[in-house]
C-alpha positions as a Python dict, from the first residue, in 0.01 Angstrom:
ca = {
    (1, 'F'): (0, 0, 0),
    (2, 'F'): (-236, -296, -16),
    (3, 'L'): (-449, -381, -316),
    (4, 'G'): (-724, -629, -245),
    (5, 'A'): (-1040, -744, -410),
    (6, 'I'): (-1366, -891, -299),
    (7, 'K'): (-1362, -1254, -402),
    (8, 'R'): (-1688, -1429, -333),
    (9, 'K'): (-1836, -1706, -539),
    (10, 'V'): (-2206, -1635, -576),
    (11, 'E'): (-2393, -1874, -799),
    (12, 'L'): (-2715, -1778, -973),
    (13, 'E'): (-2935, -1994, -1190),
    (14, 'W'): (-3006, -1891, -1549),
    (15, 'G'): (-3307, -1657, -1544),
    (16, 'T'): (-3272, -1549, -1180),
    (17, 'G'): (-3500, -1252, -1108),
    (18, 'D'): (-3492, -944, -889),
    (19, 'T'): (-3587, -1090, -551),
    (20, 'E'): (-3316, -1356, -526),
    (21, 'Y'): (-3056, -1141, -701),
    (22, 'L'): (-3107, -837, -478),
    (23, 'Q'): (-3106, -1049, -163),
    (24, 'K'): (-2769, -1197, -263),
    (25, 'V'): (-2628, -856, -359),
    (26, 'H'): (-2725, -715, -20),
    (27, 'T'): (-2592, -1014, 175),
    (28, 'H'): (-2260, -1033, -7),
    (29, 'V'): (-2188, -661, -33),
    (30, 'E'): (-2248, -617, 341),
    (31, 'G'): (-2047, -928, 425),
    (32, 'A'): (-1756, -837, 200),
    (33, 'L'): (-1735, -479, 327),
    (34, 'N'): (-1745, -600, 686),
    (35, 'E'): (-1453, -834, 613),
    (36, 'L'): (-1232, -621, 387),
    (37, 'K'): (-1281, -257, 502),
    (38, 'P'): (-1137, -99, 183),
    (39, 'D'): (-1015, 258, 143),
    (40, 'I'): (-1206, 288, -188),
    (41, 'I'): (-1452, 79, -385),
    (42, 'V'): (-1431, 38, -762),
    (43, 'Y'): (-1780, -82, -850),
    (44, 'N'): (-1837, -248, -1186),
    (45, 'A'): (-2206, -179, -1243),
    (46, 'G'): (-2270, -407, -1538),
    (47, 'T'): (-2610, -413, -1704),
    (48, 'D'): (-2584, -741, -1891),
    (49, 'I'): (-2799, -882, -1608),
    (50, 'L'): (-3100, -705, -1759),
    (51, 'D'): (-3389, -927, -1862),
    (52, 'G'): (-3354, -1005, -2232),
    (53, 'D'): (-2981, -940, -2256),
    (54, 'P'): (-2830, -1198, -2493),
    (55, 'L'): (-2521, -1260, -2279),
    (56, 'G'): (-2615, -1209, -1913),
    (57, 'G'): (-2858, -1494, -1862),
    (58, 'L'): (-3042, -1324, -1576),
    (59, 'A'): (-3387, -1164, -1567),
    (60, 'I'): (-3328, -847, -1368),
    (61, 'S'): (-3574, -562, -1428),
    (62, 'P'): (-3467, -202, -1484),
    (63, 'Q'): (-3593, -130, -1130),
    (64, 'G'): (-3378, -418, -1003),
    (65, 'I'): (-3066, -262, -1154),
    (66, 'V'): (-3150, 74, -998),
    (67, 'K'): (-3205, -97, -661),
    (68, 'R'): (-2878, -294, -694),
    (69, 'D'): (-2682, 27, -738),
    (70, 'E'): (-2866, 180, -443),
    (71, 'V'): (-2773, -118, -221),
    (72, 'V'): (-2405, -87, -313),
    (73, 'F'): (-2393, 291, -267),
    (74, 'K'): (-2579, 276, 67),
    (75, 'A'): (-2332, 18, 195),
    (76, 'A'): (-2038, 235, 88),
    (77, 'R'): (-2192, 555, 222),
    (78, 'S'): (-2277, 404, 561),
    (79, 'R'): (-1909, 313, 601),
    (80, 'R'): (-1783, 642, 454),
    (81, 'I'): (-1595, 459, 177),
    (82, 'P'): (-1548, 653, -148),
    (83, 'I'): (-1689, 471, -450),
    (84, 'L'): (-1604, 484, -818),
    (85, 'M'): (-1880, 340, -1036),
    (86, 'V'): (-1795, 216, -1385),
    (87, 'T'): (-2048, 72, -1625),
    (88, 'S'): (-1999, -232, -1842),
    (89, 'G'): (-2192, -490, -2036),
    (90, 'G'): (-2547, -434, -2139),
    (91, 'Y'): (-2631, -493, -2499),
    (92, 'Q'): (-2976, -343, -2533),
    (93, 'K'): (-3081, 1, -2651),
    (94, 'R'): (-3258, 73, -2321),
    (95, 'T'): (-2940, 23, -2113),
    (96, 'A'): (-2831, 389, -2128),
    (97, 'R'): (-3168, 506, -1992),
    (98, 'I'): (-3149, 256, -1705),
    (99, 'I'): (-2800, 375, -1610),
    (100, 'A'): (-2921, 736, -1621),
    (101, 'D'): (-3223, 646, -1404),
    (102, 'S'): (-2993, 478, -1153),
    (103, 'I'): (-2762, 780, -1131),
    (104, 'L'): (-3062, 1010, -1086),
    (105, 'N'): (-3194, 781, -811),
    (106, 'L'): (-2857, 782, -632),
    (107, 'H'): (-2847, 1161, -653),
    (108, 'N'): (-3208, 1200, -534),
    (109, 'L'): (-3133, 977, -233),
    (110, 'G'): (-2830, 1189, -146),
    (111, 'L'): (-2590, 902, -213),
    (112, 'I'): (-2401, 1104, -474),
    (113, 'D'): (-2389, 1480, -466),
    (114, 'K'): (-2156, 1777, -485),
    (115, 'E'): (-2152, 1819, -106),
    (116, 'L'): (-2025, 1465, -52),
    (117, 'V'): (-1746, 1512, -304),
    (118, 'T'): (-1650, 1846, -151),
    (119, 'S'): (-1656, 1720, 207),
    (120, 'G'): (-1445, 1419, 111),
    (121, 'A'): (-1181, 1641, -49),
    (122, 'E'): (-1144, 1850, 266),
    (123, 'N'): (-1074, 1556, 496),
}
């Protein structure tokens, strides 16, 4: 079996906000998935990019994090690639709420649901 990883160098300036960040996420997720065609995606959904995080250095809003996860899940779903999301980073009290909001958004959009899991297990 083959184990590969997406390796793209994407540089962001300190304090980069939602617009530039989300554009780069979209461009590079789409590009990488068109090149690699993986059997599964392990997605590290870190939240240290949140505005005000002492380590991340970016200025991404809570809505930007929710949108980032949506972009990644839509790309995976459109290609029928299973995705495992893990969380990491994020050193603010509000991080847990943002992660919960993102998961609720993914569920409400039909990007994660019981039916998808069930249908994937049958194939």
